[in-house]
Short mmCIF file of C-alpha atoms in Angstrom, two decimals:
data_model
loop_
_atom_site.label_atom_id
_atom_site.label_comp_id
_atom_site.label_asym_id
_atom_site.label_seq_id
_atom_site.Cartn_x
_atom_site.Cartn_y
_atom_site.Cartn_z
CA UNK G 1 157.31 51.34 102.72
CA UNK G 2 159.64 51.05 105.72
CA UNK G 3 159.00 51.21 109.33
CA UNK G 4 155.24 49.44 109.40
CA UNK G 5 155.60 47.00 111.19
CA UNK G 6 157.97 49.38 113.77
CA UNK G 7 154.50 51.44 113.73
CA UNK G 8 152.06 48.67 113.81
CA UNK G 9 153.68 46.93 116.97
CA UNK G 10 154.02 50.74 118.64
CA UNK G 11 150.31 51.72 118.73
CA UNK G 12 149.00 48.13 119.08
CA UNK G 13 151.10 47.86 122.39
CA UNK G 14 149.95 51.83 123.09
CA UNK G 15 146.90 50.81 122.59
CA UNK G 16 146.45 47.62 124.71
CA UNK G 17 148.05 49.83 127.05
CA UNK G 18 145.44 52.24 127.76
CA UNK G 19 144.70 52.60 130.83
CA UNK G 20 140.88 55.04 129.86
CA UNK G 21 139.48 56.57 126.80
CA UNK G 22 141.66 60.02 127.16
CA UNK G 23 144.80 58.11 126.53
CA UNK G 24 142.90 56.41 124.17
CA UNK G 25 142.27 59.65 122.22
CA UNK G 26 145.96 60.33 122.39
CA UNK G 27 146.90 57.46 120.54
CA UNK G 28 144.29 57.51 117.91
CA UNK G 29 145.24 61.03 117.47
CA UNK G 30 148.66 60.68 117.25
CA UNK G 31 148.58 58.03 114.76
CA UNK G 32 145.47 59.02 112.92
CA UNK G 33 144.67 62.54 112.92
CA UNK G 34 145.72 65.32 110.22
CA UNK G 35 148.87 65.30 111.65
CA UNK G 36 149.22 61.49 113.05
CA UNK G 37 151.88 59.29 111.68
CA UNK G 38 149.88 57.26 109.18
CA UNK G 39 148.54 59.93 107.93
CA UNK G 40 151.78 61.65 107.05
CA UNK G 41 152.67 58.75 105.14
CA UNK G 42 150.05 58.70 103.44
CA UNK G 43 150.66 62.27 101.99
CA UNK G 44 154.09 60.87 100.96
CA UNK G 45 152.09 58.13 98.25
CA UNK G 46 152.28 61.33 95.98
CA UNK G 47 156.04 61.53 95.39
CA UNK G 48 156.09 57.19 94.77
CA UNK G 49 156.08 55.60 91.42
CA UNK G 50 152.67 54.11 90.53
CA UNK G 51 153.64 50.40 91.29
CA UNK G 52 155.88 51.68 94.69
CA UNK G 53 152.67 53.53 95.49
CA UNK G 54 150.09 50.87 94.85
CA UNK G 55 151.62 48.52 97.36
CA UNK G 56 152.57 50.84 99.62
CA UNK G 57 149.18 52.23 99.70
CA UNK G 58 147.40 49.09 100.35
CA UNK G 59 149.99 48.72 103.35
CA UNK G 60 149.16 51.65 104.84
CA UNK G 61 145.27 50.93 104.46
CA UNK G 62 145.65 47.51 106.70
CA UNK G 63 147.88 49.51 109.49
CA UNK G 64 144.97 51.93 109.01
CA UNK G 65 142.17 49.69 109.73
CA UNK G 66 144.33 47.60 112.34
CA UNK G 67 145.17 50.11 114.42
CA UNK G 68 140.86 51.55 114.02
CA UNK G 69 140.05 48.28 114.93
CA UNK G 70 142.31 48.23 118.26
CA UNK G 71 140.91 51.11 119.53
CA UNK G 72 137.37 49.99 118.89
CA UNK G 73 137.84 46.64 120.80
CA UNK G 74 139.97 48.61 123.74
CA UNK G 75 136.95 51.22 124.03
CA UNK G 76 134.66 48.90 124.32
CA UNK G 77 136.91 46.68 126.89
CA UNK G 78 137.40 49.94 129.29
CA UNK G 79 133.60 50.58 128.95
CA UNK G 80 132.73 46.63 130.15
CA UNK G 81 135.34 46.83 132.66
CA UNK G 82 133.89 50.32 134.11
CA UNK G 83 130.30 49.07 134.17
CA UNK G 84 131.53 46.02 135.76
CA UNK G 85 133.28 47.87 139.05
CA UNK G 86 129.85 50.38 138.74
CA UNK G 87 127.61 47.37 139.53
CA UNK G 88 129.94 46.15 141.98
CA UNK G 89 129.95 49.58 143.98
CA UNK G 90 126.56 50.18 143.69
CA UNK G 91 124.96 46.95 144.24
CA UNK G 92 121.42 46.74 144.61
CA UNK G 93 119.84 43.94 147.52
CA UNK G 94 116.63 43.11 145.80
CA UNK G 95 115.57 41.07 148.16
CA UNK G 96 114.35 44.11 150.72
CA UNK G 97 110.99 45.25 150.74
CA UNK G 98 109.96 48.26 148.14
CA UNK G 99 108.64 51.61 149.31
CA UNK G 100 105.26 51.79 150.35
CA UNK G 101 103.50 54.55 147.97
CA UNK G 102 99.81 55.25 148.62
CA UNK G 103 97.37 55.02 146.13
CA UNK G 104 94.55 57.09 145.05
CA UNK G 105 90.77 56.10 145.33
CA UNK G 106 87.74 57.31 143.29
CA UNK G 107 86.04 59.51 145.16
CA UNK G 108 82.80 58.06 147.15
CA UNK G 109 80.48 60.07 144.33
CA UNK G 110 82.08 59.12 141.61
CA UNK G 111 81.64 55.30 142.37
CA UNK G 112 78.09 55.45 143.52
CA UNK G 113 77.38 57.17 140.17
CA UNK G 114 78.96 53.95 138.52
CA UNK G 115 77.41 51.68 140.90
CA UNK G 116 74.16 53.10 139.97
CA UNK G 117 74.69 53.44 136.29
CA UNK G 118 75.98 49.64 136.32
CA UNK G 119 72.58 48.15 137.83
CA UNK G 120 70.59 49.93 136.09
CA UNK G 121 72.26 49.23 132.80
CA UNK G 122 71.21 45.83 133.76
CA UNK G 123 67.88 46.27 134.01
CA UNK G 124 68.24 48.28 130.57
CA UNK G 125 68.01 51.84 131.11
CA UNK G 126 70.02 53.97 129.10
CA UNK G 127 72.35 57.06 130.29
CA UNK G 128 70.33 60.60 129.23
CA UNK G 129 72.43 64.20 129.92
CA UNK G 130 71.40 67.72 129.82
CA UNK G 131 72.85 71.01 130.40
CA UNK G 132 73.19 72.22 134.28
CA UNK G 133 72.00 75.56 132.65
CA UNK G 134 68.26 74.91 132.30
CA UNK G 135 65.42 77.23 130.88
CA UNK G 136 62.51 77.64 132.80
CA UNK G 137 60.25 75.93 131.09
CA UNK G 138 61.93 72.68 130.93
CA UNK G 139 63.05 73.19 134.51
CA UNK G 140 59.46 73.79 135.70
CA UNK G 141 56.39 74.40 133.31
CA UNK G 142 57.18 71.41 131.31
CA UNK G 143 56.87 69.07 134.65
CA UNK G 144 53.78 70.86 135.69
CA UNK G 145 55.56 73.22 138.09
CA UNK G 146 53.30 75.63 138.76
CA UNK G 147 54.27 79.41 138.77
CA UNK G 148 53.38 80.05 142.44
CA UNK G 149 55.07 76.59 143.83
CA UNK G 150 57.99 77.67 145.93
CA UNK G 151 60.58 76.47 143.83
CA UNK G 152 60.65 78.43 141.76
CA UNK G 153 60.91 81.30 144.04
CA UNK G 154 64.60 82.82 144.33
CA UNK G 155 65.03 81.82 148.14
CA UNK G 156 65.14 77.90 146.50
CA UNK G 157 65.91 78.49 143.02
CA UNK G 158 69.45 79.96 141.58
CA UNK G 159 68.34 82.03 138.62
CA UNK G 160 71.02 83.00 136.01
CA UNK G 161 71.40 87.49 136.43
CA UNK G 162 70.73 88.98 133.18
CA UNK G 163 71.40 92.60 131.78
CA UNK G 164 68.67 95.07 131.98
CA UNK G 165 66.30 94.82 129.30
CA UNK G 166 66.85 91.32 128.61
CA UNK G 167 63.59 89.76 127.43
CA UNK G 168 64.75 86.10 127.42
CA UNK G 169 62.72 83.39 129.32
CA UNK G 170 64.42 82.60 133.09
CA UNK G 171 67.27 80.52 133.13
CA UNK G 172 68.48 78.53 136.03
CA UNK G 173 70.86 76.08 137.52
CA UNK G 174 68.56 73.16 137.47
CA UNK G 175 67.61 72.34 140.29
CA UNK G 176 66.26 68.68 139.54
CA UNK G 177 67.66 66.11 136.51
CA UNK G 178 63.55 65.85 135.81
CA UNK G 179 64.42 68.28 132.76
CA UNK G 180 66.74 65.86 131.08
CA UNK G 181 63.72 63.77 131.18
CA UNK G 182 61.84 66.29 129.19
CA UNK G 183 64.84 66.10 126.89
CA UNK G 184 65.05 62.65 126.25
CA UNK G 185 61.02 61.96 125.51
CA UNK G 186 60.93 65.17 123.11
CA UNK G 187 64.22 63.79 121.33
CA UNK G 188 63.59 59.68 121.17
CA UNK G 189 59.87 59.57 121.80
CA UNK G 190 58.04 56.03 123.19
CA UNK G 191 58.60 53.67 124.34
CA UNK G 192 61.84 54.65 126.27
CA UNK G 193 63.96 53.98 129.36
CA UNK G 194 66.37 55.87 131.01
CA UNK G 195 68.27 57.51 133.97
CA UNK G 196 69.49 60.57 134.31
CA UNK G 197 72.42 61.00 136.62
CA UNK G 198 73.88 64.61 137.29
CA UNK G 199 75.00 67.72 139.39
CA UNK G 200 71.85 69.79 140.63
CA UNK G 201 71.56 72.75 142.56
CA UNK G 202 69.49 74.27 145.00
CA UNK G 203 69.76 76.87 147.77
CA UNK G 204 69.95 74.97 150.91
CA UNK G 205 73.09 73.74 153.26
CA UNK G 206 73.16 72.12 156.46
CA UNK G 207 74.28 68.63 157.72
CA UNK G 208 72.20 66.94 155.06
CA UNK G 209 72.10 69.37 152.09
CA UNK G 210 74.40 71.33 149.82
CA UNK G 211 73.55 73.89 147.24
CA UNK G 212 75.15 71.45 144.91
CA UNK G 213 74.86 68.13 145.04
CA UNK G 214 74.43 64.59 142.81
CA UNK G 215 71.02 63.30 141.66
CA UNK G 216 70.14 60.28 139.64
CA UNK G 217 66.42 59.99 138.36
CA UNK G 218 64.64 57.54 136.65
CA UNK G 219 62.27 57.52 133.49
CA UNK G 220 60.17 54.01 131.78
CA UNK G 221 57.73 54.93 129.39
CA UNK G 222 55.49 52.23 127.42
CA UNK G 223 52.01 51.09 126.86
CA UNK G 224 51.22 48.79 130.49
CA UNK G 225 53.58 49.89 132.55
CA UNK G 226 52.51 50.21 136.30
CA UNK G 227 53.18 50.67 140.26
CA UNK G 228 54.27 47.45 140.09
CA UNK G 229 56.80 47.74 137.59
CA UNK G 230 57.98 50.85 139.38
CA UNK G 231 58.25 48.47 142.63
CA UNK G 232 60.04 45.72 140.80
CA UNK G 233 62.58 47.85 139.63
CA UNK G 234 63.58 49.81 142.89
CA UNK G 235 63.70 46.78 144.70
CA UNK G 236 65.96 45.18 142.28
CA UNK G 237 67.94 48.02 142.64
CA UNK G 238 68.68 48.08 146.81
CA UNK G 239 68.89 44.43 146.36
CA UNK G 240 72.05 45.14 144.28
CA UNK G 241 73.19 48.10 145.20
CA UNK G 242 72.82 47.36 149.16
CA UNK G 243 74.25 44.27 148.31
CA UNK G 244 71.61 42.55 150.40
CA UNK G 245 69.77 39.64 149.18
CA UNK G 246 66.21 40.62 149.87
CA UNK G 247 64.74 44.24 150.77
CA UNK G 248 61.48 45.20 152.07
CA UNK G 249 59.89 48.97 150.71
CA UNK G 250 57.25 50.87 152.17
CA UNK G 251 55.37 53.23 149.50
CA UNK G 252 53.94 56.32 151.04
CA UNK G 253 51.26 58.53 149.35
CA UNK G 254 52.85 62.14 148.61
CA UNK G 255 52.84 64.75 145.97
CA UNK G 256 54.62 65.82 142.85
CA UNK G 257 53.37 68.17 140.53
CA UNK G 258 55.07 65.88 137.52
CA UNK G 259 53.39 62.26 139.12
CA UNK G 260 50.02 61.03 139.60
CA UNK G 261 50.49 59.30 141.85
CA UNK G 262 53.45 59.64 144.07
CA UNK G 263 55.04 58.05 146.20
CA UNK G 264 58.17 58.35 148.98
CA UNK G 265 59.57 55.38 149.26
CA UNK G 266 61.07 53.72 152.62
CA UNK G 267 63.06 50.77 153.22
CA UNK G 268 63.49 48.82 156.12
CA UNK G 269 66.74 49.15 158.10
CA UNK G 270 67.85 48.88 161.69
CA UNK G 271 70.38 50.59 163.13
CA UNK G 272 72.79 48.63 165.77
CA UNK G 273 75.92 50.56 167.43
CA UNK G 274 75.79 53.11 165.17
CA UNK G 275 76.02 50.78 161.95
CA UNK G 276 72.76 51.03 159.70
CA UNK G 277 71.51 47.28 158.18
CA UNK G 278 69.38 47.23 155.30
CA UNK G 279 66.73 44.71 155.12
CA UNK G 280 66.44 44.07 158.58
CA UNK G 281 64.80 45.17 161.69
CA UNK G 282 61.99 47.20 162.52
CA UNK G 283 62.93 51.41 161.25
CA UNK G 284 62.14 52.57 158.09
CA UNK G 285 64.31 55.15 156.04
CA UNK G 286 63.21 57.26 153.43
CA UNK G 287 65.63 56.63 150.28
CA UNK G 288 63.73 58.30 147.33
CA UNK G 289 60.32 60.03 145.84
CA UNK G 290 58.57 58.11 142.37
CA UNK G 291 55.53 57.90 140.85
CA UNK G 292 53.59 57.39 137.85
CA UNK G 293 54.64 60.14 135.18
CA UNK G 294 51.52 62.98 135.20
CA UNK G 295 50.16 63.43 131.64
CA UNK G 296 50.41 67.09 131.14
CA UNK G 297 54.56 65.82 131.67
CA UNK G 298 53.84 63.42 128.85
CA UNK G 299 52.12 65.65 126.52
CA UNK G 300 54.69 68.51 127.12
CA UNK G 301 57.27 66.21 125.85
CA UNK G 302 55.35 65.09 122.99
CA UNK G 303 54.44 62.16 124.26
CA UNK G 304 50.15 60.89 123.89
CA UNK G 305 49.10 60.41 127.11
CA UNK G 306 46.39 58.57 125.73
CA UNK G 307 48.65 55.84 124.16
CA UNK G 308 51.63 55.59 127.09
CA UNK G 309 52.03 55.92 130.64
CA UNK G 310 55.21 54.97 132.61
CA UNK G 311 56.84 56.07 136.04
CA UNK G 312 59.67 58.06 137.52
CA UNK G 313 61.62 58.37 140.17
CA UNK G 314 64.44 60.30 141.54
CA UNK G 315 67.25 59.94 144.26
CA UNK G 316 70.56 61.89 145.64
CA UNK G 317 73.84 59.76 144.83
CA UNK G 318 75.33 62.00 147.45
CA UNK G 319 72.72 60.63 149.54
CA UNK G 320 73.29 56.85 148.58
CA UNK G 321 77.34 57.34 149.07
CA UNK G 322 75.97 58.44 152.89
CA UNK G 323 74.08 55.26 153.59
CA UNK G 324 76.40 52.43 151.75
CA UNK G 325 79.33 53.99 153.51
CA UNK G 326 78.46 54.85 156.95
CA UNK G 327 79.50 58.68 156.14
CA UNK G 328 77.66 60.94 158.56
CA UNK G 329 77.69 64.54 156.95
CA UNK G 330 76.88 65.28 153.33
CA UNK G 331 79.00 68.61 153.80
CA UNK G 332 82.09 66.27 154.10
CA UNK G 333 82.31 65.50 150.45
CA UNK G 334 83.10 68.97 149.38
CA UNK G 335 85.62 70.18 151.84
CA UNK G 336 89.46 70.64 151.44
CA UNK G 337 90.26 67.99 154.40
CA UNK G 338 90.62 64.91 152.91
CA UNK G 339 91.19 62.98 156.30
CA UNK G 340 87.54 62.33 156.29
CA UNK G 341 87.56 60.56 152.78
CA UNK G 342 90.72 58.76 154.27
CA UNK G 343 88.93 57.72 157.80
CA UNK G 344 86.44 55.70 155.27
CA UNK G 345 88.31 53.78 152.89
CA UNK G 346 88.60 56.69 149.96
CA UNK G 347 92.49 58.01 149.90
CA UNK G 348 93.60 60.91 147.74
CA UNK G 349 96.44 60.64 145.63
CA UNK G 350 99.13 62.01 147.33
CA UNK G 351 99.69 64.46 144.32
CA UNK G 352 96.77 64.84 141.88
CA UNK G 353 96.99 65.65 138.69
CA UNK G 354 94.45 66.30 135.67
CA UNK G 355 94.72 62.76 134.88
CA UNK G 356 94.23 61.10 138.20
CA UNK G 357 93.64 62.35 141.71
CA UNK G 358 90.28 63.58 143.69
CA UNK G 359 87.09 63.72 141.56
CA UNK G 360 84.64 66.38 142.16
#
């Protein structure tokens, strides 16, 4: 077929040409759309003789593919050469210092609750839970709450409102982890071991009280087990958590309805320009109440007083967080400033989201 090679060197040299992909188009276009060159000769294969035809047809296919294949290659040249003068105008000195972007802490609760958890994992008491919704007789009668103690009066106590006529037992916002205690005995039995971190409420507020706050409470139950173990354990526990390496505690003779006997317990601290020292000096603080578990507990839970014995004890997390961190008011951790949290060492995220930002 004449005039090929007349097309083959006019869109080659088109195409090398180019100048961007629009002129580009043009040229593919012209010689290969519906209407393009090649393709008109291509419809003209019909009117040939099948031997004219079969040569001229493979002819056509090579100009065809050529002329494909030169507008592939220039495309790809013009997209190179563009990327090439993008880097050069935006160049990038990676050598300067990044943006600073501040990061987001775990809130002071949150890691004393792990803290705690952690050592006493150690020491191998398991994690127990329980609903913040308690009825009353695992919130009280089961630990040997008597109905005239003021707890469970409605000045200390928030009881759930009911509907008139509603003939249900009390229920509560607990106002103690103690129940999850309960819980745990009834459900595994003896021997057993375990702590019971949570949220508890109560109706109080001022400088050193919330109506909600965070408790962690303690629960060993076997055949010997004493004061002494009791002792062991919670000074094992401000050893480590205090990160001190020895502690002194002072045992004082109080009362619980659900231990017999009880103790508060006080550890020996100084206090020098404002900056509290554990394990040193000549003050004593009051960090937590424990005891031996009372037997009517026991035997509400199932348990045969007869057979076991163990102790408990109980402590506020919120509480802890005050003392390990110098933080001076326990209303702090619930309020919407978060300079506070920032002032000792525990930064928001600058935009929290459900994954990550300010625990509660």
């Amino acid at each position: 077929m004449d005039g090929l090679d007349a097309l083959k060197g006019k869109y080659l040299d088109g195409i090398a040409g180019a100048g961007d992909e629009a002129a580009l188009e043009e040229l593919r276009v012209a010689a290969l759309g519906k209407k393009g060159e090649i393709s008109l000769k291509m419809r003209e294969l019909g009117q040939m003789d099948p031997s004219a035809r079969q040569a001229a047809g493979a002819a056509l296919n090579r100009l065809k593919d050529e002329i494909d294949a030169a507008l592939r290659a220039r495309k790809a040249g013009l997209a190179d050469a563009a990327l090439d003068a993008r880097l050069k105008a935006e160049w990038l000195d990676v050598t300067l210092p990044g943006r600073p972007r501040r990061q987001g802490t775990i809130h002071p609760v949150s890691q004393v609750t792990e803290e705690v958890t952690a050592i006493f994992a150690d020491m191998g008491f398991a994690v127990a839970e329980g609903p913040q919704i308690e009825d009353d007789w695992h919130n009280f009668d089961a630990l040997n709450i008597p109905p005239e103690h003021p707890a469970r009066q409605e000045h200390d106590t928030f009881f759930m409102a009911r509907a008139e006529g509603d003939t249900r037992p009390p229920h509560v916002l607990r106002t103690h982890t103690s129940p999850v205690q309960i819980r745990a005995m009834a459900s595994q039995g003896a021997p057993i071991r375990v702590i019971a971190p949570g949220r508890v409420y109560r109706m109080d507020m001022d400088q050193t009280h919330t109506p909600m706050f965070h408790q962690v409470e303690g629960l060993a139950i076997d055949r010997d087990i004493s004061m002494a173990n009791l002792k062991w354990v919670l000074e094992e526990f401000c050893r480590s958590f205090f990160e001190v390496d020895s502690v002194e505690l002072r045992f004082r003779a109080s009362h619980f309805p659900f231990t017999e006997p009880s103790a508060e317990v006080d550890i020996r601290c100084s206090w020098e320009g404002g900056q509290l020292k554990i394990g040193e000096g000549d003050k004593w603080m009051e960090i937590l109440g424990s005891g031996m578990v009372h037997p009517k507990v026991l035997a509400a839970a199932g348990v045969d007083p007869t057979e076991w014995q163990g102790f408990a004890f109980g402590m506020g997390i919120d509480r802890l967080a005050m003392l390990k961190y110098g933080i001076p008011d326990l209303r702090a951790f619930f309020e919407s400033d978060l300079r506070w949290l920032r002032h000792y060492g525990f930064a928001a995220l600058d935009m929290p989201t459900v994954a990550g930002g300010l625990s509660r």
